[in-house]
mmCIF file of C-alpha atoms in Angstrom:
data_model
loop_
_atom_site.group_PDB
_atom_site.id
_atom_site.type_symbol
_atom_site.label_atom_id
_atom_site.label_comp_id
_atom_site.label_asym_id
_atom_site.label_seq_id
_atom_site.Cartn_x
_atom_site.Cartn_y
_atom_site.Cartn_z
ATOM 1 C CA UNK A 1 24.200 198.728 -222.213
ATOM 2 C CA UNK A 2 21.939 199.985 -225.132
ATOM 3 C CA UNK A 3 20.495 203.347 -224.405
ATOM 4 C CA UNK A 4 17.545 204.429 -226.600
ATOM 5 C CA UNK A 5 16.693 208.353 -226.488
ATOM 6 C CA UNK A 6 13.014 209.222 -226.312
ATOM 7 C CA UNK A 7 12.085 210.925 -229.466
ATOM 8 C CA UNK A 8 8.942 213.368 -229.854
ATOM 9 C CA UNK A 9 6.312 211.065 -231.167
ATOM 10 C CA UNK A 10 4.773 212.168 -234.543
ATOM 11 C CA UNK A 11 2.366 210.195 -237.105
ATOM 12 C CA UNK A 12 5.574 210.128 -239.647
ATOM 13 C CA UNK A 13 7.609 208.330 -236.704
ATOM 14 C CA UNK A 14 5.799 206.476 -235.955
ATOM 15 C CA UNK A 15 3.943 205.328 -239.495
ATOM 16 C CA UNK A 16 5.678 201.892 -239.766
ATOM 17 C CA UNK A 17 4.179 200.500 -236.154
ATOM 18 C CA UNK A 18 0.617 202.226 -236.257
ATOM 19 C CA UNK A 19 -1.374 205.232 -236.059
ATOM 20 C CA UNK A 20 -0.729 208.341 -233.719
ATOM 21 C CA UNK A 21 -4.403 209.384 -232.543
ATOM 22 C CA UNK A 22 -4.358 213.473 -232.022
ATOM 23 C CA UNK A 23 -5.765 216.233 -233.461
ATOM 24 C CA UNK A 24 -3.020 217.917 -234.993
ATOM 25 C CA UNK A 25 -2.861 217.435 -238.570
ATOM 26 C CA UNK A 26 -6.308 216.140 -239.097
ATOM 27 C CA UNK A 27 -9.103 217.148 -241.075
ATOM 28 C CA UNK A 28 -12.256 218.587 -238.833
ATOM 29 C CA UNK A 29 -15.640 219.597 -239.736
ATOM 30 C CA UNK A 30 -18.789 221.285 -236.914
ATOM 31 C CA UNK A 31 -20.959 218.960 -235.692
ATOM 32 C CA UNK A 32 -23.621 219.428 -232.943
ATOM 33 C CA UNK A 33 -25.104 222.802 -234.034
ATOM 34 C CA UNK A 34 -21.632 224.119 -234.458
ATOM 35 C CA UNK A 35 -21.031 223.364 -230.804
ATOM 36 C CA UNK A 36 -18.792 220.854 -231.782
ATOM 37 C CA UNK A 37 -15.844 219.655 -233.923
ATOM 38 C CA UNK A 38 -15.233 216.432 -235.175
ATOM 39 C CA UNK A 39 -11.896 214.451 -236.084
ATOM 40 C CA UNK A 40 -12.670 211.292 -237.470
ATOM 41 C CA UNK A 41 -11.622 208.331 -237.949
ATOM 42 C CA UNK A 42 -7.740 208.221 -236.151
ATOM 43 C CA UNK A 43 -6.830 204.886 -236.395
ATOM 44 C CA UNK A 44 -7.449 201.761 -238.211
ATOM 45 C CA UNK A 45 -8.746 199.459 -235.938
ATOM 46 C CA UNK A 46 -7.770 195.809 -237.383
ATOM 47 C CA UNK A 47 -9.825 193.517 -234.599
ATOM 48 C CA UNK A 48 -11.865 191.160 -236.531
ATOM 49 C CA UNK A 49 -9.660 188.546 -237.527
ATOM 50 C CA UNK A 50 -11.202 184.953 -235.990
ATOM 51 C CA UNK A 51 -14.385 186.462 -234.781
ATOM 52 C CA UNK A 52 -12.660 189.585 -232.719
ATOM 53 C CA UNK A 53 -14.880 191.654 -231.033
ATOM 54 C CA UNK A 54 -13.721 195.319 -229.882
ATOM 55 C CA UNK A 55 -13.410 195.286 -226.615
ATOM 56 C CA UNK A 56 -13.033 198.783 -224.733
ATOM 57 C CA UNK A 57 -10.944 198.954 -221.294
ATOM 58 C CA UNK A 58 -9.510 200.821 -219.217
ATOM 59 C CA UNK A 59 -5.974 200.724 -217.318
ATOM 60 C CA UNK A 60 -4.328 202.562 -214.412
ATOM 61 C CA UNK A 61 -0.419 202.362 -214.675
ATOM 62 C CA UNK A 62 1.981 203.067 -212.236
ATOM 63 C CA UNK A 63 5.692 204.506 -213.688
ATOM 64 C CA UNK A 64 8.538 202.366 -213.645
ATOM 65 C CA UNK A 65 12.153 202.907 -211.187
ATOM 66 C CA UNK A 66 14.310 205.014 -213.701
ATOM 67 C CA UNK A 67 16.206 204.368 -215.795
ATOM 68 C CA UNK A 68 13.626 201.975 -217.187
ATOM 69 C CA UNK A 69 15.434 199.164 -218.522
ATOM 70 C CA UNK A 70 13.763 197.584 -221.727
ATOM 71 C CA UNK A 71 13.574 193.105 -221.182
ATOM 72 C CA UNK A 72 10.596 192.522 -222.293
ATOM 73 C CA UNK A 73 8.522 193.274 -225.958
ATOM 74 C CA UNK A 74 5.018 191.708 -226.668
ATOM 75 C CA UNK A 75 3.153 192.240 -229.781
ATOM 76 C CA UNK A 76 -0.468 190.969 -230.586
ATOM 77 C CA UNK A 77 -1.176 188.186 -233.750
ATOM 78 C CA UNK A 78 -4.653 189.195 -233.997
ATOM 79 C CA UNK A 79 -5.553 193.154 -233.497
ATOM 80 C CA UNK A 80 -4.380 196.358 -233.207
ATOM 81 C CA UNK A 81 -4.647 197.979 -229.844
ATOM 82 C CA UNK A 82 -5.262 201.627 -228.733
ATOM 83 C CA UNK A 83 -3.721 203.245 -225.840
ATOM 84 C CA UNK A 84 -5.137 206.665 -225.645
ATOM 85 C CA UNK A 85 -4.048 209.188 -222.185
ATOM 86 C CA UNK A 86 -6.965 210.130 -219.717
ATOM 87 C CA UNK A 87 -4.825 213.122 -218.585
ATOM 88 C CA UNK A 88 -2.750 215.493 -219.950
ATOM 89 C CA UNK A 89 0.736 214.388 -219.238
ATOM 90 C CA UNK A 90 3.693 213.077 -221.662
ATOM 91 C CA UNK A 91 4.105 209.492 -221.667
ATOM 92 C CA UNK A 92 6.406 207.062 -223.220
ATOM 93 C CA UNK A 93 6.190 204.229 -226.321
ATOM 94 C CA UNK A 94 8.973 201.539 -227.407
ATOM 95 C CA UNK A 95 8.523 199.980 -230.194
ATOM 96 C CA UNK A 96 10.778 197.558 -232.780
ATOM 97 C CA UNK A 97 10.620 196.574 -236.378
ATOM 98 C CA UNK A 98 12.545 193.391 -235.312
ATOM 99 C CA UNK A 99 13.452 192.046 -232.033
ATOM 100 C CA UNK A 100 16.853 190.470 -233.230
ATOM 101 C CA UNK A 101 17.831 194.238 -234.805
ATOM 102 C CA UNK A 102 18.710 196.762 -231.474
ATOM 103 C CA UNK A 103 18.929 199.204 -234.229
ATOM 104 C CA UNK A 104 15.215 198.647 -234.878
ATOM 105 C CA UNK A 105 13.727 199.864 -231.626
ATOM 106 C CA UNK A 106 12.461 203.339 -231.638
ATOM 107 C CA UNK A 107 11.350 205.076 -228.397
ATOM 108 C CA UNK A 108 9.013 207.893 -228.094
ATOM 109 C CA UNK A 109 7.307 210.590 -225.720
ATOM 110 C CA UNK A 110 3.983 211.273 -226.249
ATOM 111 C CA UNK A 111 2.102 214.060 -224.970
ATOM 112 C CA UNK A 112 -1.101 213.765 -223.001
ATOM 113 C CA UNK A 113 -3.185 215.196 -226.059
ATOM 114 C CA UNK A 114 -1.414 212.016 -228.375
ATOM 115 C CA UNK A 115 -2.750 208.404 -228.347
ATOM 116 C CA UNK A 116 -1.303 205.168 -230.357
ATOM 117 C CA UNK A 117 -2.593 202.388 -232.121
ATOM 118 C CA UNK A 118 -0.111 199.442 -232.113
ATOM 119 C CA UNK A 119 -1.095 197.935 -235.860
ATOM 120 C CA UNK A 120 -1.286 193.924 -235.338
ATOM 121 C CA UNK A 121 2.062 192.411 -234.527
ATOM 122 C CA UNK A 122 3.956 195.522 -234.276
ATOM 123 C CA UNK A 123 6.433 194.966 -231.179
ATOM 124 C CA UNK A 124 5.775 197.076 -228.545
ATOM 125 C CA UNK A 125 6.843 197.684 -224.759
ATOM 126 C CA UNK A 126 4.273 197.607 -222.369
ATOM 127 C CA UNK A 127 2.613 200.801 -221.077
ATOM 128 C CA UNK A 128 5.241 203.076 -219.761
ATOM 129 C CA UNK A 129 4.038 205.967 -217.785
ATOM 130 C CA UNK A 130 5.868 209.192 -215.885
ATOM 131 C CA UNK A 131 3.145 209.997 -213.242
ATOM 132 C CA UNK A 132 1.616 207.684 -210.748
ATOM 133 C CA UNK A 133 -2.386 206.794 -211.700
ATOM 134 C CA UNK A 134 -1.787 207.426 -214.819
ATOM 135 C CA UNK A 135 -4.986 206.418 -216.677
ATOM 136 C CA UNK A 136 -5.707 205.283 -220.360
ATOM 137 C CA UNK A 137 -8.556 204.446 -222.487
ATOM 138 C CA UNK A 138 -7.808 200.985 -224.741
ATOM 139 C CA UNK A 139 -9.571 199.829 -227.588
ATOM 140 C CA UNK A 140 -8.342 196.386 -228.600
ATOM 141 C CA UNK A 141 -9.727 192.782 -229.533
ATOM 142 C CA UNK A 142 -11.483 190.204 -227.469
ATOM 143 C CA UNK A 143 -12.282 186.849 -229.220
ATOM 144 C CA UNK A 144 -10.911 183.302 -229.478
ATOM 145 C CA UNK A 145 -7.246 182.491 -230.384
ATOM 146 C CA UNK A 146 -3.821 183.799 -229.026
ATOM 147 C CA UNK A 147 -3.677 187.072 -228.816
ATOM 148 C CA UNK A 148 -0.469 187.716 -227.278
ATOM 149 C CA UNK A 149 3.600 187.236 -227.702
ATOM 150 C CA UNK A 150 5.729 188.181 -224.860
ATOM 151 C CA UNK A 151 9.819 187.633 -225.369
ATOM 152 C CA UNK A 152 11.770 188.250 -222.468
ATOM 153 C CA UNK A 153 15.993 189.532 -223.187
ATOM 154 C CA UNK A 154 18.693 188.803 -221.536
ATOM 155 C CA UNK A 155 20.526 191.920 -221.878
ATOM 156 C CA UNK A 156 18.168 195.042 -221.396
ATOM 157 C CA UNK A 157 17.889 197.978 -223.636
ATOM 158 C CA UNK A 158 18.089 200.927 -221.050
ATOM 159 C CA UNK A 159 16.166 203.773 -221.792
ATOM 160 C CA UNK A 160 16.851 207.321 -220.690
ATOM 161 C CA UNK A 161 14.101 209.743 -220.339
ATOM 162 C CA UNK A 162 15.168 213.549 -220.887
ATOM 163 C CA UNK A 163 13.984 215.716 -218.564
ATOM 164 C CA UNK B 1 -41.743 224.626 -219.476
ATOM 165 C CA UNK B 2 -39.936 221.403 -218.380
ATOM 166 C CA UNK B 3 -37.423 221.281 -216.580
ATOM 167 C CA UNK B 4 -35.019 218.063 -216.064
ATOM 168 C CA UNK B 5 -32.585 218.091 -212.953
ATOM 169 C CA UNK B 6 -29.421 215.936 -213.724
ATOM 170 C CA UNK B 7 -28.799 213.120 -211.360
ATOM 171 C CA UNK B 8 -25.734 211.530 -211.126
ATOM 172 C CA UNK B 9 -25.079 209.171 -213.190
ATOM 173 C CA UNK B 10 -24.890 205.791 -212.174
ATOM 174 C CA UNK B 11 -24.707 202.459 -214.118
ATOM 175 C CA UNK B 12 -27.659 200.842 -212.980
ATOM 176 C CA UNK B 13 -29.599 204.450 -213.832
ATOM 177 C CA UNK B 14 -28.024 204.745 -217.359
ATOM 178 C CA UNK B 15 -28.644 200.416 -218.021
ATOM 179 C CA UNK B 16 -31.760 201.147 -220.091
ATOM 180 C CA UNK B 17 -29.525 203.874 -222.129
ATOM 181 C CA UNK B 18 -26.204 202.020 -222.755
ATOM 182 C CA UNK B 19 -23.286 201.453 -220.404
ATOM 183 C CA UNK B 20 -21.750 203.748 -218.101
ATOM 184 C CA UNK B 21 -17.719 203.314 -218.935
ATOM 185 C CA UNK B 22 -15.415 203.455 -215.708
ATOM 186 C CA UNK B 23 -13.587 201.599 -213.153
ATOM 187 C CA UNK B 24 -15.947 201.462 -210.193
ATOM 188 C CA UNK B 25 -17.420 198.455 -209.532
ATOM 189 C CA UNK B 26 -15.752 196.986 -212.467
ATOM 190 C CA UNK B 27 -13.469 193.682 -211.766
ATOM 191 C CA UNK B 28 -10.165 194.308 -212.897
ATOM 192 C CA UNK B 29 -6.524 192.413 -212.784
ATOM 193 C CA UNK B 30 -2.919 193.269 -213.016
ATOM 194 C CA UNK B 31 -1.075 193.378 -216.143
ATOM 195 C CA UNK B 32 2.279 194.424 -217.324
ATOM 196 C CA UNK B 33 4.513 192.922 -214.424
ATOM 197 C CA UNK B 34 2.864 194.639 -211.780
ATOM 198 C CA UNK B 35 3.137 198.013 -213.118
ATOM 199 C CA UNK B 36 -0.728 198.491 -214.312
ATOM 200 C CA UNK B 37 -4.556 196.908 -213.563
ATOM 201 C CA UNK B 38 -6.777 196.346 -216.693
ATOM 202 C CA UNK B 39 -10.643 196.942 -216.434
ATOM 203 C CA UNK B 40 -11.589 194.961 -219.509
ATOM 204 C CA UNK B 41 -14.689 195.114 -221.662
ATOM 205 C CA UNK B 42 -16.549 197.761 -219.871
ATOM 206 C CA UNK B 43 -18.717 198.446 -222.836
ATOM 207 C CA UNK B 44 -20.883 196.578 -225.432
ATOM 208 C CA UNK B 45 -19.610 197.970 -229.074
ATOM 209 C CA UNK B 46 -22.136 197.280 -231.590
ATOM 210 C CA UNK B 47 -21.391 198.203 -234.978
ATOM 211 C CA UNK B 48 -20.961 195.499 -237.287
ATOM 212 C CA UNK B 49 -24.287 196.082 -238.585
ATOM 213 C CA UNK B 50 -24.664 196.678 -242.653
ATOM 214 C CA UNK B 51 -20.623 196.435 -242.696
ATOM 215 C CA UNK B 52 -20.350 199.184 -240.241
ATOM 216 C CA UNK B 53 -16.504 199.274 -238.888
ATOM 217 C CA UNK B 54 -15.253 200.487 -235.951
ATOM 218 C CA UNK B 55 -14.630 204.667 -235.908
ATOM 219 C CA UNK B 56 -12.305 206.477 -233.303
ATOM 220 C CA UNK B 57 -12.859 210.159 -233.297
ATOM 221 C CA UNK B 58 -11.619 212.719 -231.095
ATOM 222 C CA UNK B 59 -14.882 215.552 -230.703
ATOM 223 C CA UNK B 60 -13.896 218.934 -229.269
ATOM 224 C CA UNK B 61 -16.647 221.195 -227.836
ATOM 225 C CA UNK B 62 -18.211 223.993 -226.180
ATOM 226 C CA UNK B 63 -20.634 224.745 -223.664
ATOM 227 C CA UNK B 64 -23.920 226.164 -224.666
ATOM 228 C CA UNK B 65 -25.594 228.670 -222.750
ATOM 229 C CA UNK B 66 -27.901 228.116 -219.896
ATOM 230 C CA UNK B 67 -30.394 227.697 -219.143
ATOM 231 C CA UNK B 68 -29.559 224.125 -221.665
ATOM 232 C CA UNK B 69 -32.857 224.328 -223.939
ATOM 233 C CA UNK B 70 -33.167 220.835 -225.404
ATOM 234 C CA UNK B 71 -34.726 221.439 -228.779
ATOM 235 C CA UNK B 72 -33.109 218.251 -230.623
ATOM 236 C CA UNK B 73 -32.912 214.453 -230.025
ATOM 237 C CA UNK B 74 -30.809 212.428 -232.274
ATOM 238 C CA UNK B 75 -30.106 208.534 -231.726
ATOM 239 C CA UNK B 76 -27.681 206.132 -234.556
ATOM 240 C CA UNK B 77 -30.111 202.945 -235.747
ATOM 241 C CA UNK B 78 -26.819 200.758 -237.138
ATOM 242 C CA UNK B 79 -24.312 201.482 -234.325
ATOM 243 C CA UNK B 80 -23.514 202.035 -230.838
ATOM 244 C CA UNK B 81 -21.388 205.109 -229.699
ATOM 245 C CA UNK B 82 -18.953 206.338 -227.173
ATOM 246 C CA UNK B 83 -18.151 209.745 -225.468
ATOM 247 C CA UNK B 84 -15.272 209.236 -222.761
ATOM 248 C CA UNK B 85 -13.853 212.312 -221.230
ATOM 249 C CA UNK B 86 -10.627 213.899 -222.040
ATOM 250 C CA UNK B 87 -10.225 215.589 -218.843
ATOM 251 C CA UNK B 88 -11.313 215.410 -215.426
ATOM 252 C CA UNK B 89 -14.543 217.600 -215.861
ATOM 253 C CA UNK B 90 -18.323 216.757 -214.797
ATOM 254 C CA UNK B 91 -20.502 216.365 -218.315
ATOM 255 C CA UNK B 92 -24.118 215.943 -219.416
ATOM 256 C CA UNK B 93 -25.959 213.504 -220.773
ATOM 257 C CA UNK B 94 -29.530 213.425 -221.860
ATOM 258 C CA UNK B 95 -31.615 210.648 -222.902
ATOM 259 C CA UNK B 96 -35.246 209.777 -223.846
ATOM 260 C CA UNK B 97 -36.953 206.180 -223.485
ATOM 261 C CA UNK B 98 -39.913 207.777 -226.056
ATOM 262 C CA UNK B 99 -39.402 211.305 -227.481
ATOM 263 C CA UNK B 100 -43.397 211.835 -227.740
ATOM 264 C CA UNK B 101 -42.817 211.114 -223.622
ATOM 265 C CA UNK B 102 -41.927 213.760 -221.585
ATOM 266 C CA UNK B 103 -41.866 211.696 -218.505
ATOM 267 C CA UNK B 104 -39.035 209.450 -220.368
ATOM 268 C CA UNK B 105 -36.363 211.972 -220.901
ATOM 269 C CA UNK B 106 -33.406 211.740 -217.911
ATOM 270 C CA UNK B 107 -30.701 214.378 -217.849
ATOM 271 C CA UNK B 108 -27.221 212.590 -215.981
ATOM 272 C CA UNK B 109 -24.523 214.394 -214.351
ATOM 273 C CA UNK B 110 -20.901 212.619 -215.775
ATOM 274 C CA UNK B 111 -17.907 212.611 -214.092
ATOM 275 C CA UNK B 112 -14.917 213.456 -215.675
ATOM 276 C CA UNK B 113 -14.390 209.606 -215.229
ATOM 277 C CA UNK B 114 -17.173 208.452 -216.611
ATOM 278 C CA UNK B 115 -17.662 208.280 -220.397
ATOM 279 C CA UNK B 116 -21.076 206.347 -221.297
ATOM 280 C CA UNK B 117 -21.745 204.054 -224.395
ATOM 281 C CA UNK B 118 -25.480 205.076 -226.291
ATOM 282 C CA UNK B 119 -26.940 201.819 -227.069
ATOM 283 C CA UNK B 120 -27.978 201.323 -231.024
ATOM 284 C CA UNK B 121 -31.693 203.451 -231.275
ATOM 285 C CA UNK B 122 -31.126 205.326 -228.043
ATOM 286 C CA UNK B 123 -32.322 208.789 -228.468
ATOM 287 C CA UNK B 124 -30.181 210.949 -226.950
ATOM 288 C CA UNK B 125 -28.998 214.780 -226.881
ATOM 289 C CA UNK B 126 -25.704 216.152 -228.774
ATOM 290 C CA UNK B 127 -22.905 216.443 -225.988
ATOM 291 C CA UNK B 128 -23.431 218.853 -223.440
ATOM 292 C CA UNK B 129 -20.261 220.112 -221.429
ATOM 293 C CA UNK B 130 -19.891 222.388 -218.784
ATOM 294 C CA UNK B 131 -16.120 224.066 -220.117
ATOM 295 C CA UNK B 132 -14.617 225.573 -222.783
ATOM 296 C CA UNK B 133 -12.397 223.742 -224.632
ATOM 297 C CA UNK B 134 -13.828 219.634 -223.563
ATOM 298 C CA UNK B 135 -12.322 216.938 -225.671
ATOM 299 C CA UNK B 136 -13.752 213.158 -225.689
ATOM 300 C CA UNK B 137 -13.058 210.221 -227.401
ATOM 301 C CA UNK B 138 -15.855 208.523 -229.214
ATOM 302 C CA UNK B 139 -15.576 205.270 -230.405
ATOM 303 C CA UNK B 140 -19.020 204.797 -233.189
ATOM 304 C CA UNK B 141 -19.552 203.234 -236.239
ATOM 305 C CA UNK B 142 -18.639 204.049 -239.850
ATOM 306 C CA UNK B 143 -19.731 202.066 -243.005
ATOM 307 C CA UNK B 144 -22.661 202.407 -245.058
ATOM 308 C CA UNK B 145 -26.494 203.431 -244.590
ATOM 309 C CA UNK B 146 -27.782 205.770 -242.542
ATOM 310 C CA UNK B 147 -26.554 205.953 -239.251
ATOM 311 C CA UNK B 148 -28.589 209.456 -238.135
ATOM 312 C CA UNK B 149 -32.026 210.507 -237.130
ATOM 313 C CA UNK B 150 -32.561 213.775 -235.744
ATOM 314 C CA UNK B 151 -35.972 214.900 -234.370
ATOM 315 C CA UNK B 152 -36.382 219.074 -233.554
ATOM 316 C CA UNK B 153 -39.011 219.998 -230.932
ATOM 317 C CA UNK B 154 -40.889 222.893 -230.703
ATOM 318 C CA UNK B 155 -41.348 223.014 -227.420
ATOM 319 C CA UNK B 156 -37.972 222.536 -225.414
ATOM 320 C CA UNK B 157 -37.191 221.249 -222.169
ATOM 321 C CA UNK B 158 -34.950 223.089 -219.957
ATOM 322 C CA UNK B 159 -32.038 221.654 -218.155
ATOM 323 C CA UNK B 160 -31.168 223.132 -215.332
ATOM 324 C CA UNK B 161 -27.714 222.342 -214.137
ATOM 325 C CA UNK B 162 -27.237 222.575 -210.620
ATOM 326 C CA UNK B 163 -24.313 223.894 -209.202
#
């Protein structure tokens, strides 16, 4: 059994699969009568291809039995998607450069104050939470075409989360 | 003086503002084996106007004091624009159908899980929270043109925020 270790997730990390959407690191200026401060622009959002549209959801995730064993990666032909935490709690990412390379999957914790943009057809695990009702704000694509690859392993990569 | 008592906000209240982003009374499905429910395309994002691309920001703010003296409209004429809460907080949000209407303005109490969506030429009031320290995510428009117009009052109205 592959284990993968979660890593702390930071924009360098995780550079070849997306953007990391926080604060840290990012230019800021006042807005609002000084009331305010604005970081802008956090991710590139890549949804237009064949008439996207953005489409903004949310979704309510429920953690996985431990230790969460990896059998399934999806990635998405036509837009980058957003997963950004509606509480302040560490979560978790997998991603891979290449499905056929266990050497190529990365896993990550994020904190509750760090969101992710998958760029398109970066592999990715689906959402994997570590509190029940865990809530999370996506911006992604709606349109025409296939938007979605799922392959399913036969041996799992098992993934232990450090305390 | 005015005075504007915030009602909660609702979405059929808010539907000549925008949309009111959040999973009641939204249909929704399970996704990811189970393990999470998706409530998908909870908001209209209009930004394609004059080129305009899609901008995620994260804003951080601070209350003002009370009693809230509204002295400044603003509304975007090329894009829509998000605010969803960060954390689990009640927010304001005040809008005007006419600025040269008193009777038009409406002040909204927000949930923490509510974030709303200004339509394109809504006028509308800078973010008003109730804590320190309040972080949203906005999703707007960036491109070119002029995406501001800001309108100062000399005579304010007064919010009073009940407790």
């Amino acid at each position: 059994m592959n284990q993968l270790k979660p890593v702390a997730l930071t924009s360098g990390g995780f550079a070849p699969f997306g953007d990391v959407i926080a604060i840290e690191d990012a230019s800021h200026y006042p807005i609002n009568q000084g009331f305010a401060e604005r970081y802008s622009d956090l991710a590139r959002v890549d949804i237009a291809a064949e008439r996207g549209e953005v489409n903004i959801s949310i979704v309510t995730a429920e953690p996985r039995p431990y230790p969460i064993d990896i059998r399934l990666m999806e990635r998405h032909p036509l837009g980058s998607q957003i997963f950004y935490p509606l509480q302040d709690r560490d979560w978790l990412v997998v991603v891979a450069e290449t499905l056929t390379d266990i050497a190529s999957f990365r896993a990550f914790r994020a904190t509750g104050r760090q969101g992710v943009n998958y760029a398109r057809n970066v592999w990715h695990h689906p959402l994997l939470v570590l509190d029940p009702e865990s809530r999370f704000l996506v911006v992604d694509r709606k349109g025409p075409g296939n938007n979605l690859e799922e392959v399913w392993f036969d041996e799992g990569v098992e993934i232990v989360v450090m305390p």
